[in-house]
Amino acid sequence: MNTRKKATILVVDDEKGVRQSFDLVLKDSYQVLLSGSGSEARGVLSKRKVDIVLLDIMLPDINGMDLLQSIKETDPNTEVIMVTAVKEIQTAVKAIKMGAYEYIIKPFMVDDVLTIISRALEKKKLVEQVAYLKDELDRYGKFERIVGSDKKMLEIFELIRSICDSDGAVLIQGESGTGKELVARAVHNQSSRKSCPFIVINCAAIPKTLMESELFGHIKGAFTGATNTIIGKLELADRGTAFLDDIDCLEVNMQAKLLRVIQEKEFERLGSNKVIKSDVRFLAASNKNLPDLIEKGLFREDLFYRLNVFPIFIPPLRERRGDIPVLLAHFLEQHAKRSGKPRRSFSQEALNILTEYDWPGNVRELQNLVERLATITKEPVIGLRNLNTLSIGRKPIKDMTLKDAVNAFERQYITDVLDSVGYSRKKASELLGVHRNTLLSRMTELEIKAE
Ligand SMILES: Nc1ncnc2c1ncn2[C@@H]1O[C@H](COP(=O)(O)OP(=O)(O)OP(=O)(O)O)[C@@H](O)[C@H]1O
Ligand SMILES: [Mg+2]
């Protein structure tokens, strides 16, 4: 995780010689800051983000233990390593109970110091990753592979490949359920940021009053109820990607604040004036027409242009029907894997109906339908009859002439019966109570396929 930026280490010690020797040992691998007193250290900490503090227990002005406590309160992710003389070991042990990572005894061995620091950084990285993975786990299963074979989708895949290594913002637009979040994840997963966090900020779900703290974080006491320092999503997304979902739901005044962060790449936690620099790539999604919202004064035009560096428009499923069969197969496969049951398939007639259906809920609707069908169908092949139990595939007939409506009904009914008897025309004509030849001619007239 630490490939882009050197970790920052703050050395706090009143002895100049000690500061200098730490500096000498550390400066090749780390960015080193030096403070000769507790108050100087506080000054540095209020302005800079520090990964590790090497803290002398005996300081002239502030008790090292008090400083440890306030560092941990401000940012629990900062690791503190106490530096102590042999006679103060009891205090060092107490410091560890209070959250210090380790202690180093003066005079120190260079190798020991380097090992402890790299272990502390490793731990810090793990803690950050665990928090991130927990969040990811909640979403696991919902977001697996992205599939598609329609020309329009293949173009989107190509577009994703071509923009993934730029740092320019991406605005993903499309109806609900078309796969905007999946595309956002694909952009992140194919980029050089992939080993760093992908942080989702759901602008529709976060209450407006909490949005600012959610994005930027806040310090303890920033407002009533702020009992702890909380790190904001944009800070968590450092070196990774922030995905602003349903960006149209962001209030106009927050839009202005967000714009500033995108431009300056820095912000402050609520209640603090310490500037936090965060290297974030921004992705945003919306199922609204943003230019319309701009007209109405609900969306800032400047933010729109900032986000729309790379526009991706995902067409609704009904405009890329070529994807329907592969999506159906994909979700059947997923169901089989998850349930441990044999993989089902669709009959040709069922496939035809599903490919013609308009899918107002797009891929999400299709995914839910496959899930339900695969669960309730006992047979290996899912046919028209099974679709009918869910009343899918019947087009609304209110806009048709009576003749067309009757034909549509007859076509559907005959197809259902044929499907239920494995396309035996003999059995179907018996069930329908018509002569076999009548059935055959109706099938020709109504263009019902004979398989
Ligand atoms: N091309 C695809 N391949 C595989 N799964 C897909 C594809 N497109 C969408 N899905 C699945 O469909 C569901 C809906 O996708 P997603 O949540 O990304 O849609 P969305 O556009 O963000 O919807 P909304 O606007 O409602 O938030 C998800 O479970 C996703 O995994
Ligand atoms: Mg979404």
PDB file of C-alpha atoms in Angstrom, residues 203-342:
ATOM      1  CA  CYS A 203     -25.138  10.133  -1.385  1.00  0.00           C
ATOM      2  CA  ALA A 204     -28.772   8.976  -1.362  1.00  0.00           C
ATOM      3  CA  ALA A 205     -28.485   6.962   1.840  1.00  0.00           C
ATOM      4  CA  ILE A 206     -26.428   9.270   4.054  1.00  0.00           C
ATOM      5  CA  PRO A 207     -28.556  11.817   5.951  1.00  0.00           C
ATOM      6  CA  LYS A 208     -27.825  15.330   4.725  1.00  0.00           C
ATOM      7  CA  THR A 209     -26.728  16.533   8.155  1.00  0.00           C
ATOM      8  CA  LEU A 210     -24.079  13.803   8.393  1.00  0.00           C
ATOM      9  CA  MET A 211     -22.716  14.120   4.881  1.00  0.00           C
ATOM     10  CA  GLU A 212     -19.937  16.543   5.619  1.00  0.00           C
ATOM     11  CA  SER A 213     -18.570  14.473   8.476  1.00  0.00           C
ATOM     12  CA  GLU A 214     -18.953  11.314   6.401  1.00  0.00           C
ATOM     13  CA  LEU A 215     -16.801  12.791   3.628  1.00  0.00           C
ATOM     14  CA  PHE A 216     -14.207  14.704   5.627  1.00  0.00           C
ATOM     15  CA  GLY A 217     -14.339  13.118   9.085  1.00  0.00           C
ATOM     16  CA  HIS A 218     -14.476  15.026  12.351  1.00  0.00           C
ATOM     17  CA  ILE A 219     -12.427  15.430  15.486  1.00  0.00           C
ATOM     18  CA  LYS A 220     -13.555  14.657  18.991  1.00  0.00           C
ATOM     19  CA  GLY A 221     -15.788  17.473  20.246  1.00  0.00           C
ATOM     20  CA  ALA A 222     -16.364  18.975  16.779  1.00  0.00           C
ATOM     21  CA  PHE A 223     -20.098  18.974  17.482  1.00  0.00           C
ATOM     22  CA  THR A 224     -22.486  17.655  20.116  1.00  0.00           C
ATOM     23  CA  GLY A 225     -22.249  13.900  20.021  1.00  0.00           C
ATOM     24  CA  ALA A 226     -18.789  13.798  18.435  1.00  0.00           C
ATOM     25  CA  THR A 227     -17.300  11.654  21.179  1.00  0.00           C
ATOM     26  CA  ASN A 228     -14.482  10.304  19.041  1.00  0.00           C
ATOM     27  CA  THR A 229     -12.322  11.356  16.173  1.00  0.00           C
ATOM     28  CA  ILE A 230     -13.703   9.776  13.020  1.00  0.00           C
ATOM     29  CA  ILE A 231     -11.790   9.464   9.792  1.00  0.00           C
ATOM     30  CA  GLY A 232     -13.740  10.577   6.743  1.00  0.00           C
ATOM     31  CA  LYS A 233     -14.337   8.486   3.631  1.00  0.00           C
ATOM     32  CA  LEU A 234     -12.114  10.716   1.506  1.00  0.00           C
ATOM     33  CA  GLU A 235      -9.231  10.151   3.890  1.00  0.00           C
ATOM     34  CA  LEU A 236      -9.835   6.402   3.870  1.00  0.00           C
ATOM     35  CA  ALA A 237      -9.755   6.481   0.085  1.00  0.00           C
ATOM     36  CA  ASP A 238      -6.185   7.842   0.059  1.00  0.00           C
ATOM     37  CA  ARG A 239      -4.278   6.343  -2.868  1.00  0.00           C
ATOM     38  CA  GLY A 240      -7.452   4.543  -3.893  1.00  0.00           C
ATOM     39  CA  THR A 241     -10.794   5.442  -5.426  1.00  0.00           C
ATOM     40  CA  ALA A 242     -13.855   7.208  -4.029  1.00  0.00           C
ATOM     41  CA  PHE A 243     -17.156   6.283  -5.671  1.00  0.00           C
ATOM     42  CA  LEU A 244     -19.880   8.879  -5.159  1.00  0.00           C
ATOM     43  CA  ASP A 245     -23.043   6.943  -5.852  1.00  0.00           C
ATOM     44  CA  ASP A 246     -26.273   8.821  -6.654  1.00  0.00           C
ATOM     45  CA  ILE A 247     -24.287  12.061  -6.829  1.00  0.00           C
ATOM     46  CA  ASP A 248     -27.461  13.955  -7.821  1.00  0.00           C
ATOM     47  CA  CYS A 249     -28.666  13.553  -4.213  1.00  0.00           C
ATOM     48  CA  LEU A 250     -25.786  15.648  -2.884  1.00  0.00           C
ATOM     49  CA  GLU A 251     -26.961  19.040  -1.611  1.00  0.00           C
ATOM     50  CA  VAL A 252     -25.785  22.065  -3.563  1.00  0.00           C
ATOM     51  CA  ASN A 253     -23.659  23.444  -0.704  1.00  0.00           C
ATOM     52  CA  MET A 254     -21.945  20.055  -0.309  1.00  0.00           C
ATOM     53  CA  GLN A 255     -21.408  20.013  -4.061  1.00  0.00           C
ATOM     54  CA  ALA A 256     -19.354  23.192  -3.665  1.00  0.00           C
ATOM     55  CA  LYS A 257     -17.268  21.641  -0.875  1.00  0.00           C
ATOM     56  CA  LEU A 258     -16.702  18.511  -2.910  1.00  0.00           C
ATOM     57  CA  LEU A 259     -15.639  20.535  -5.913  1.00  0.00           C
ATOM     58  CA  ARG A 260     -13.008  22.236  -3.801  1.00  0.00           C
ATOM     59  CA  VAL A 261     -11.595  18.891  -2.661  1.00  0.00           C
ATOM     60  CA  ILE A 262     -11.460  17.552  -6.201  1.00  0.00           C
ATOM     61  CA  GLN A 263      -9.574  20.642  -7.298  1.00  0.00           C
ATOM     62  CA  GLU A 264      -7.213  21.104  -4.363  1.00  0.00           C
ATOM     63  CA  LYS A 265      -6.860  17.464  -3.291  1.00  0.00           C
ATOM     64  CA  GLU A 266      -6.938  18.523   0.357  1.00  0.00           C
ATOM     65  CA  PHE A 267      -9.471  19.178   3.085  1.00  0.00           C
ATOM     66  CA  GLU A 268      -9.868  19.436   6.855  1.00  0.00           C
ATOM     67  CA  ARG A 269     -11.698  17.202   9.293  1.00  0.00           C
ATOM     68  CA  LEU A 270     -14.690  18.964  10.856  1.00  0.00           C
ATOM     69  CA  GLY A 271     -13.581  20.936  13.889  1.00  0.00           C
ATOM     70  CA  SER A 272      -9.924  20.898  12.905  1.00  0.00           C
ATOM     71  CA  ASN A 273      -7.800  23.149  10.757  1.00  0.00           C
ATOM     72  CA  LYS A 274      -5.173  20.549  10.037  1.00  0.00           C
ATOM     73  CA  VAL A 275      -4.926  20.143   6.282  1.00  0.00           C
ATOM     74  CA  ILE A 276      -5.221  16.567   5.116  1.00  0.00           C
ATOM     75  CA  LYS A 277      -3.889  15.699   1.717  1.00  0.00           C
ATOM     76  CA  SER A 278      -5.549  12.785   0.036  1.00  0.00           C
ATOM     77  CA  ASP A 279      -4.663  11.262  -3.296  1.00  0.00           C
ATOM     78  CA  VAL A 280      -8.051  10.085  -4.508  1.00  0.00           C
ATOM     79  CA  ARG A 281      -9.523   9.244  -7.873  1.00  0.00           C
ATOM     80  CA  PHE A 282     -13.168  10.251  -8.103  1.00  0.00           C
ATOM     81  CA  LEU A 283     -15.876   8.208  -9.756  1.00  0.00           C
ATOM     82  CA  ALA A 284     -19.513   9.261  -9.611  1.00  0.00           C
ATOM     83  CA  ALA A 285     -22.790   7.723 -10.722  1.00  0.00           C
ATOM     84  CA  SER A 286     -26.290   8.942 -11.339  1.00  0.00           C
ATOM     85  CA  ASN A 287     -29.484   7.657 -12.884  1.00  0.00           C
ATOM     86  CA  LYS A 288     -30.786  11.191 -13.396  1.00  0.00           C
ATOM     87  CA  ASN A 289     -30.187  13.474 -16.327  1.00  0.00           C
ATOM     88  CA  LEU A 290     -27.663  15.851 -14.774  1.00  0.00           C
ATOM     89  CA  PRO A 291     -27.893  18.584 -17.444  1.00  0.00           C
ATOM     90  CA  ASP A 292     -31.630  18.794 -16.606  1.00  0.00           C
ATOM     91  CA  LEU A 293     -30.781  19.220 -12.933  1.00  0.00           C
ATOM     92  CA  ILE A 294     -28.255  21.929 -13.844  1.00  0.00           C
ATOM     93  CA  GLU A 295     -31.009  23.806 -15.700  1.00  0.00           C
ATOM     94  CA  LYS A 296     -33.167  23.636 -12.600  1.00  0.00           C
ATOM     95  CA  GLY A 297     -30.333  24.894 -10.409  1.00  0.00           C
ATOM     96  CA  LEU A 298     -30.133  21.600  -8.482  1.00  0.00           C
ATOM     97  CA  PHE A 299     -26.715  20.588  -9.712  1.00  0.00           C
ATOM     98  CA  ARG A 300     -23.618  22.722 -10.077  1.00  0.00           C
ATOM     99  CA  GLU A 301     -22.419  22.997 -13.612  1.00  0.00           C
ATOM    100  CA  ASP A 302     -18.754  23.348 -12.574  1.00  0.00           C
ATOM    101  CA  LEU A 303     -18.940  20.114 -10.561  1.00  0.00           C
ATOM    102  CA  PHE A 304     -20.562  18.373 -13.504  1.00  0.00           C
ATOM    103  CA  TYR A 305     -17.644  19.315 -15.767  1.00  0.00           C
ATOM    104  CA  ARG A 306     -15.118  18.297 -13.107  1.00  0.00           C
ATOM    105  CA  LEU A 307     -16.692  14.859 -12.836  1.00  0.00           C
ATOM    106  CA  ASN A 308     -17.483  14.377 -16.484  1.00  0.00           C
ATOM    107  CA  VAL A 309     -13.849  14.108 -17.638  1.00  0.00           C
ATOM    108  CA  PHE A 310     -14.625  10.572 -18.788  1.00  0.00           C
ATOM    109  CA  PRO A 311     -18.355  10.011 -19.303  1.00  0.00           C
ATOM    110  CA  ILE A 312     -19.631   6.439 -19.404  1.00  0.00           C
ATOM    111  CA  PHE A 313     -23.235   5.953 -20.388  1.00  0.00           C
ATOM    112  CA  ILE A 314     -24.580   2.448 -19.762  1.00  0.00           C
ATOM    113  CA  PRO A 315     -27.536   1.792 -22.050  1.00  0.00           C
ATOM    114  CA  PRO A 316     -30.654   0.153 -20.588  1.00  0.00           C
ATOM    115  CA  LEU A 317     -30.816  -3.597 -21.087  1.00  0.00           C
ATOM    116  CA  ARG A 318     -33.588  -3.302 -23.708  1.00  0.00           C
ATOM    117  CA  GLU A 319     -31.134  -1.411 -25.911  1.00  0.00           C
ATOM    118  CA  ARG A 320     -28.489  -4.132 -25.722  1.00  0.00           C
ATOM    119  CA  ARG A 321     -30.517  -7.304 -25.956  1.00  0.00           C
ATOM    120  CA  GLY A 322     -27.418  -9.215 -27.017  1.00  0.00           C
ATOM    121  CA  ASP A 323     -26.414  -9.202 -23.339  1.00  0.00           C
ATOM    122  CA  ILE A 324     -29.607 -10.901 -22.143  1.00  0.00           C
ATOM    123  CA  PRO A 325     -28.669 -14.543 -22.949  1.00  0.00           C
ATOM    124  CA  VAL A 326     -25.163 -14.207 -21.440  1.00  0.00           C
ATOM    125  CA  LEU A 327     -26.525 -12.521 -18.333  1.00  0.00           C
ATOM    126  CA  LEU A 328     -29.154 -15.249 -17.915  1.00  0.00           C
ATOM    127  CA  ALA A 329     -26.455 -17.929 -18.253  1.00  0.00           C
ATOM    128  CA  HIS A 330     -24.162 -16.038 -15.888  1.00  0.00           C
ATOM    129  CA  PHE A 331     -26.735 -15.786 -13.115  1.00  0.00           C
ATOM    130  CA  LEU A 332     -27.825 -19.430 -13.541  1.00  0.00           C
ATOM    131  CA  GLU A 333     -24.184 -20.410 -13.127  1.00  0.00           C
ATOM    132  CA  GLN A 334     -23.871 -18.203 -10.039  1.00  0.00           C
ATOM    133  CA  HIS A 335     -26.988 -19.729  -8.519  1.00  0.00           C
ATOM    134  CA  ALA A 336     -25.718 -23.255  -9.148  1.00  0.00           C
ATOM    135  CA  LYS A 337     -22.366 -22.479  -7.523  1.00  0.00           C
ATOM    136  CA  ARG A 338     -23.940 -20.899  -4.498  1.00  0.00           C
ATOM    137  CA  SER A 339     -26.673 -23.468  -3.950  1.00  0.00           C
ATOM    138  CA  GLY A 340     -24.558 -26.501  -4.845  1.00  0.00           C
ATOM    139  CA  LYS A 341     -27.402 -27.709  -7.086  1.00  0.00           C
ATOM    140  CA  PRO A 342     -26.955 -28.698 -10.758  1.00  0.00           C
TER     141      PRO A 342
END
